[in-house]
mmCIF file of C-alpha atoms in Angstrom:
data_model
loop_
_atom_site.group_PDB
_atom_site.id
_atom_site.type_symbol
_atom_site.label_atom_id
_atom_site.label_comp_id
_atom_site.label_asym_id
_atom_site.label_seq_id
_atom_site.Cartn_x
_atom_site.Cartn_y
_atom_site.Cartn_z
ATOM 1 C CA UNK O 321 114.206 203.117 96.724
ATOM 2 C CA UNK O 322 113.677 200.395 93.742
ATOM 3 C CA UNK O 323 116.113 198.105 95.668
ATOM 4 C CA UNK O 324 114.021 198.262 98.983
ATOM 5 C CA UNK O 325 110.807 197.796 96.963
ATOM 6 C CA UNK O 326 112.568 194.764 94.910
ATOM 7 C CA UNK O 327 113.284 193.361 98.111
ATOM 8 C CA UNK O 328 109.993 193.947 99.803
ATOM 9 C CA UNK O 329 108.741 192.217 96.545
ATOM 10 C CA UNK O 330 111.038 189.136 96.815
ATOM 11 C CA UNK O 331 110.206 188.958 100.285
ATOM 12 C CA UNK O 332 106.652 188.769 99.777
ATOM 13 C CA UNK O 333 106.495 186.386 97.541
ATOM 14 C CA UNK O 334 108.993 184.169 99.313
ATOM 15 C CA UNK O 335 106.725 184.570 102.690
ATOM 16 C CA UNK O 336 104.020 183.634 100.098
ATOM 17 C CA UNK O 337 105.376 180.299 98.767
ATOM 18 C CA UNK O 338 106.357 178.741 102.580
ATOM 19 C CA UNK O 339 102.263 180.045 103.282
ATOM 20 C CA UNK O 340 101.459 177.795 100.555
ATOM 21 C CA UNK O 341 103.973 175.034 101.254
ATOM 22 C CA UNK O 342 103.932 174.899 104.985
ATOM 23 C CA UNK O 343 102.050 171.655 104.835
ATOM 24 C CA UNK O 344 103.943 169.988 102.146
ATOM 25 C CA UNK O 345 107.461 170.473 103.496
ATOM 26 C CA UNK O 346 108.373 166.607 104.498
ATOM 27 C CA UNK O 347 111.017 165.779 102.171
ATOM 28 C CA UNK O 348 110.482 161.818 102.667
ATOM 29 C CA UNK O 349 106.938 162.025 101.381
ATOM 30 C CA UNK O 350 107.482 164.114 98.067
ATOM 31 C CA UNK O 351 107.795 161.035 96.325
ATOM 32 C CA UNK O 352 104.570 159.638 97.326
ATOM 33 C CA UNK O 353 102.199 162.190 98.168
ATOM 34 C CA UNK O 354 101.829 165.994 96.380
ATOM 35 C CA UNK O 355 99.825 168.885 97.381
ATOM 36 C CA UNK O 356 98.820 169.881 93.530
ATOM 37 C CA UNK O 357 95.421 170.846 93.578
ATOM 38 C CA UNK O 358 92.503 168.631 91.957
ATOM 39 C CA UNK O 359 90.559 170.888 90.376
ATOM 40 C CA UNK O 360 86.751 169.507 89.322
ATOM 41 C CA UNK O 361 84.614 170.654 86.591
ATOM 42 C CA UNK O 362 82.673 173.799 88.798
ATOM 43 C CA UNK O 363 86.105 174.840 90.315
ATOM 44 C CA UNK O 364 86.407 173.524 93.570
ATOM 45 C CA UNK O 365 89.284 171.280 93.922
ATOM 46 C CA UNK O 366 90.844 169.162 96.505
ATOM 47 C CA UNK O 367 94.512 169.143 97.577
ATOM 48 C CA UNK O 368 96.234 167.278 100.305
ATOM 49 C CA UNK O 369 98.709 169.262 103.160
ATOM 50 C CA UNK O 370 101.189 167.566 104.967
ATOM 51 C CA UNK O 371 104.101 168.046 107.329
ATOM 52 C CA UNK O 372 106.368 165.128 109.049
ATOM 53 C CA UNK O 373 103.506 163.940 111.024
ATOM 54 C CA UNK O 374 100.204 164.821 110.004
ATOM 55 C CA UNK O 375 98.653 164.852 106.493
ATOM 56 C CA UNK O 376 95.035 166.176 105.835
ATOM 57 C CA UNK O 377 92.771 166.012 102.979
ATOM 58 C CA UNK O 378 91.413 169.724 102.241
ATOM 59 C CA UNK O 379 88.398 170.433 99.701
ATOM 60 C CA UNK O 380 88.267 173.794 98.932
ATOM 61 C CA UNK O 381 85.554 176.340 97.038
ATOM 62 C CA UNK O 382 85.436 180.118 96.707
ATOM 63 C CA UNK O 383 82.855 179.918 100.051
ATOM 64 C CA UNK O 384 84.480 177.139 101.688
ATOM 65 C CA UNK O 385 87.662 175.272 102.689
ATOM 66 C CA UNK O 386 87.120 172.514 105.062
ATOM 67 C CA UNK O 387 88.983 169.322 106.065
ATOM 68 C CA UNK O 388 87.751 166.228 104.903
ATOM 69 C CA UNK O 389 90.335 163.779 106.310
ATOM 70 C CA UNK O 390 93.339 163.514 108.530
ATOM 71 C CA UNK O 391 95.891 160.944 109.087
ATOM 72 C CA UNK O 392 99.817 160.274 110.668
ATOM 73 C CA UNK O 393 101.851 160.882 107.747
ATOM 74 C CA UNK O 394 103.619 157.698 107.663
ATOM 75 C CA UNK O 395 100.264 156.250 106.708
ATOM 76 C CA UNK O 396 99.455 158.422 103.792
ATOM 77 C CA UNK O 397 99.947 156.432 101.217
ATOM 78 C CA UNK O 398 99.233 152.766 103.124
ATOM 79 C CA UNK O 399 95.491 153.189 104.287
ATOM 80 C CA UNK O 400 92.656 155.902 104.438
ATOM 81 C CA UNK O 401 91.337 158.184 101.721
ATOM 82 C CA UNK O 402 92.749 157.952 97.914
ATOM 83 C CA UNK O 403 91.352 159.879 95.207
ATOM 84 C CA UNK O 404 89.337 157.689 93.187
ATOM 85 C CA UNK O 405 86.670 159.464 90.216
ATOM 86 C CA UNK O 406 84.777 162.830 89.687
ATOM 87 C CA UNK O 407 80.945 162.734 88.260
ATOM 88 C CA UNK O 408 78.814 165.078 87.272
ATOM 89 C CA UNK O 409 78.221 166.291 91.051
ATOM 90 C CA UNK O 410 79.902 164.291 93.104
ATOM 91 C CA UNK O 411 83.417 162.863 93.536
ATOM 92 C CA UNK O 412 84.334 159.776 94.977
ATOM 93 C CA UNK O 413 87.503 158.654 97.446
ATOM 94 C CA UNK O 414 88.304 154.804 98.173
ATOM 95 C CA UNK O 415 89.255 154.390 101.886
ATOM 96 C CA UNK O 416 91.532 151.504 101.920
ATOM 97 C CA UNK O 417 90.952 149.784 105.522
ATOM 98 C CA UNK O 418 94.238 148.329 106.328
ATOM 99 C CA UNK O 419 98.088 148.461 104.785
ATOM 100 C CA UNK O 420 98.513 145.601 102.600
ATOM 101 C CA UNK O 421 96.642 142.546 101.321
ATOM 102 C CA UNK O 422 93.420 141.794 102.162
ATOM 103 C CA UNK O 423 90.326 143.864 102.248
ATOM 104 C CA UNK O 424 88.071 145.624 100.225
ATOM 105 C CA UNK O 425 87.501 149.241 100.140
ATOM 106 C CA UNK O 426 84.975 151.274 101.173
ATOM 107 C CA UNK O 427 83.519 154.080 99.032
ATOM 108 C CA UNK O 428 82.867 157.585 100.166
ATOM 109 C CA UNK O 429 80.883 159.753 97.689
ATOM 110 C CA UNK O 430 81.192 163.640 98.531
ATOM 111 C CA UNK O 431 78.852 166.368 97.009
ATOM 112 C CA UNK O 432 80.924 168.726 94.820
ATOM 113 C CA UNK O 433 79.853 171.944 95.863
ATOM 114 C CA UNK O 434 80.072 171.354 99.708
ATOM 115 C CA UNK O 435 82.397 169.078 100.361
ATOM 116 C CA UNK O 436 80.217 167.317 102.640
ATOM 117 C CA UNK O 437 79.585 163.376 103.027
ATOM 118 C CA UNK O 438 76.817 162.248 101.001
ATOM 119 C CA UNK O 439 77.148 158.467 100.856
ATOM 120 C CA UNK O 440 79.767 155.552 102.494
ATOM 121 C CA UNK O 441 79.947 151.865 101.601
ATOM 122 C CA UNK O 442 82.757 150.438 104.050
ATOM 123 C CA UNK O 443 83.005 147.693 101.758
ATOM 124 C CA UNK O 444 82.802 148.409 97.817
ATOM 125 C CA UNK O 445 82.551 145.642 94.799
ATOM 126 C CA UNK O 446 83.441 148.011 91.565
ATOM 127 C CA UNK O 447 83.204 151.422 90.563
ATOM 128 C CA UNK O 448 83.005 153.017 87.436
ATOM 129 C CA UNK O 449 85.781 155.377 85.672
ATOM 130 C CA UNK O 450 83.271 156.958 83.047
ATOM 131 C CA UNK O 451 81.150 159.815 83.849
ATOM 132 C CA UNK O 452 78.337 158.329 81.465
ATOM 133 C CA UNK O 453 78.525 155.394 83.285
ATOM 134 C CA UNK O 454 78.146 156.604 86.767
ATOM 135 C CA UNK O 455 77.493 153.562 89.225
ATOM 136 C CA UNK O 456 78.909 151.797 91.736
ATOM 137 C CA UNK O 457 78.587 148.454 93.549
ATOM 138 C CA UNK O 458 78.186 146.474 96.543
ATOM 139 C CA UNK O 459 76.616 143.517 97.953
ATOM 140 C CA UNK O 460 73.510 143.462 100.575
ATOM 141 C CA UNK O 461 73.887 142.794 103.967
ATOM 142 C CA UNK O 462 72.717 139.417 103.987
ATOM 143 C CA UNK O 463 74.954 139.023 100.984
ATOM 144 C CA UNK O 464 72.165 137.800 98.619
ATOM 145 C CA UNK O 465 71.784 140.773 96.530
ATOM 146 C CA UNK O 466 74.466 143.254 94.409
ATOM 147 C CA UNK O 467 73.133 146.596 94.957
ATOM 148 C CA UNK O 468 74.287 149.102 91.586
ATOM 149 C CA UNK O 469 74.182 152.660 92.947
ATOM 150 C CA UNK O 470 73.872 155.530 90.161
ATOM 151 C CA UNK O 471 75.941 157.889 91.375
ATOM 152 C CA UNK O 472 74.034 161.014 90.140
ATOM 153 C CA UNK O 473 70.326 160.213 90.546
ATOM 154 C CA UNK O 474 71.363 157.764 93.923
ATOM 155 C CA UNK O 475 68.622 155.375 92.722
ATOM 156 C CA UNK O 476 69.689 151.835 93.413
ATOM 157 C CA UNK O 477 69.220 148.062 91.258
ATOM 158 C CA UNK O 478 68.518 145.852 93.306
ATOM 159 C CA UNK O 479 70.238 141.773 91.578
ATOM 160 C CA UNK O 480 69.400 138.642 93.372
ATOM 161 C CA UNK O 481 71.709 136.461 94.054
ATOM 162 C CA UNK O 482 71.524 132.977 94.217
ATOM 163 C CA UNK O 483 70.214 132.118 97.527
ATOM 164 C CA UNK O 484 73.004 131.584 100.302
ATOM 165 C CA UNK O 485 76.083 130.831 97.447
ATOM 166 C CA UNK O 486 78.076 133.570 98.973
ATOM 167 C CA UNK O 487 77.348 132.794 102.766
ATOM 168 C CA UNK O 488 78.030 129.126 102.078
ATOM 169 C CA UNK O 489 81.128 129.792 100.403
ATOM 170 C CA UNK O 490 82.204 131.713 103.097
ATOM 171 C CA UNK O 491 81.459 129.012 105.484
ATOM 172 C CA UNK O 492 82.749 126.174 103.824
ATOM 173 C CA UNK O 493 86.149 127.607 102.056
ATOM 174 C CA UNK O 494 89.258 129.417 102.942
ATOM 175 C CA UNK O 495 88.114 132.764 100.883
ATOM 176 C CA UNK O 496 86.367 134.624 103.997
ATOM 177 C CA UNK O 497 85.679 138.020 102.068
ATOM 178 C CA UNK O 498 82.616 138.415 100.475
ATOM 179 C CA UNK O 499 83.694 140.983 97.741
ATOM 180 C CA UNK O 500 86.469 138.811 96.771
ATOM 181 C CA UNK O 501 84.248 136.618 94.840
ATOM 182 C CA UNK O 502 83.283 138.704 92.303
ATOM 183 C CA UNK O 503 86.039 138.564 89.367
ATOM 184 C CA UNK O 504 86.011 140.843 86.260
ATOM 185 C CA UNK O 505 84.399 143.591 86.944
ATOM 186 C CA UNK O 506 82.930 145.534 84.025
ATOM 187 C CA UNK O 507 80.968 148.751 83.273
ATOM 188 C CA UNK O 508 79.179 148.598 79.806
ATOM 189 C CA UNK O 509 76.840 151.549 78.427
ATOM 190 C CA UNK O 510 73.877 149.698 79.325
ATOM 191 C CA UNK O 511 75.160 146.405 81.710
ATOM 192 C CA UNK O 512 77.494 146.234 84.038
ATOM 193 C CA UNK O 513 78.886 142.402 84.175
ATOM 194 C CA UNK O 514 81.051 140.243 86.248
ATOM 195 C CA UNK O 515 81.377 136.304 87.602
ATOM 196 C CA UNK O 516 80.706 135.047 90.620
ATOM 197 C CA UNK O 517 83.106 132.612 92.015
ATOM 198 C CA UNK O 518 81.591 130.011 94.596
ATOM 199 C CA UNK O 519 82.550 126.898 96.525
ATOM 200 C CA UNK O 520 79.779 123.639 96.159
ATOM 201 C CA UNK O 521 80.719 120.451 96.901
ATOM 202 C CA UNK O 522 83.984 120.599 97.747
ATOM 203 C CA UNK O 523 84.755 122.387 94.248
ATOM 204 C CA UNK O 524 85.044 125.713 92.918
ATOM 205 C CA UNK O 525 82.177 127.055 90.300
ATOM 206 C CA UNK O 526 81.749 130.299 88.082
ATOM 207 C CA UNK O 527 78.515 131.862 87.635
ATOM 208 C CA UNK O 528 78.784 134.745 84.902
ATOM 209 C CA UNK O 529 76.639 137.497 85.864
ATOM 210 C CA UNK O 530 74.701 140.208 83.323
ATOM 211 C CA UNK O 531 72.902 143.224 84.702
ATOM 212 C CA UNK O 532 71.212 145.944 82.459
ATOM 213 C CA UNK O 533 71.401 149.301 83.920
ATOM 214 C CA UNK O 534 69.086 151.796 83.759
#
């Protein structure tokens, strides 16, 4: 009788483990992708499944598991969502756009208690790593502002630009991406800096760029 209920045991949790694994059984992928679980600060977490031809993005709460991406698995780890930065209630994923060199990412900000969409920027400038610095940043349509988004309040500074440098540049030189011109990026407790690279009669020029935070 102990030897059946062993074995019922061992069969259990074997049944068990392939539940939990069926998604991450593609041997060519272990290397690259995992399906360890991301667990945030209020306990909902975010794992990815995958088999040999579909991966999926799942976020996951005690009242809710929902997907929040899928994708061919051969593309996994080449475009689409990656993991970037948890704040105080939101997380954020980077969608990279294409495989390779050269475009910038877009920014999707989900609420950590849902799951659910809150914000996307198709194309991103910088984002901060530190939860007491919680902003990110992107440029204007008309590509005469940097907009700083605070993550956790979503109030926005608003920076002008120098009228027309970046569409000019982009007219007159062979860098065509906008967010490509801004060059070292960084997040300070109270200013978030970088330069500005632009072209202006027929030569290259650097315009270093301060901007206090709220």
């Amino acid at each position: 009788m102990k030897v059946r209920l062993i074995h019922l045991l061992l069969l259990f949790i074997s049944c068990n483990f392939s539940a939990q694994e069926k998604y991450c059984n593609c041997e060519k992928f272990e290397s690259l992708v995992d399906c360890k679980k991301h667990i945030f600060s209020n306990a909902a977490s975010i794992h990815w499944e995958y088999n040999c031809e579909k991966g999926k993005i799942i976020f996951e709460n005690k009242k809710v598991k929902k997907k929040l991406f899928e994708i061919e698995t051969d593309f996994m780890d080449r475009i689409g969502y990656q993991f970037a930065n948890e704040y105080e209630n939101k997380f954020l994923f980077t969608y990279k756009w294409i495989s390779g060199c050269c475009e910038p990412f877009g920014y999707y900000l989900h609420d950590k208690n849902t799951g659910n969409l809150v914000q996307k920027i198709e194309k991103g400038i910088a984002f901060s790593e530190s939860n007491k610095i919680p902003y990110l940043v992107y440029l204007s349509s008309d590509y005469n502002k940097l907009i700083l988004l605070n993550i956790d309040t979503f109030k926005t500074i608003r920076f002008t630009l120098p009228k027309n440098k970046i569409v000019n540049t982009i007219k007159n030189s062979d860098e065509p991406i906008a967010e490509f011109l801004f060059e070292d990026n960084q997040f300070e407790i109270h200013y978030f800096k970088t330069t500005l690279k632009y072209f202006e009669n027929n030569k290259w020029l650097k315009k270093k760029i301060m901007i206090k935070l709220n």
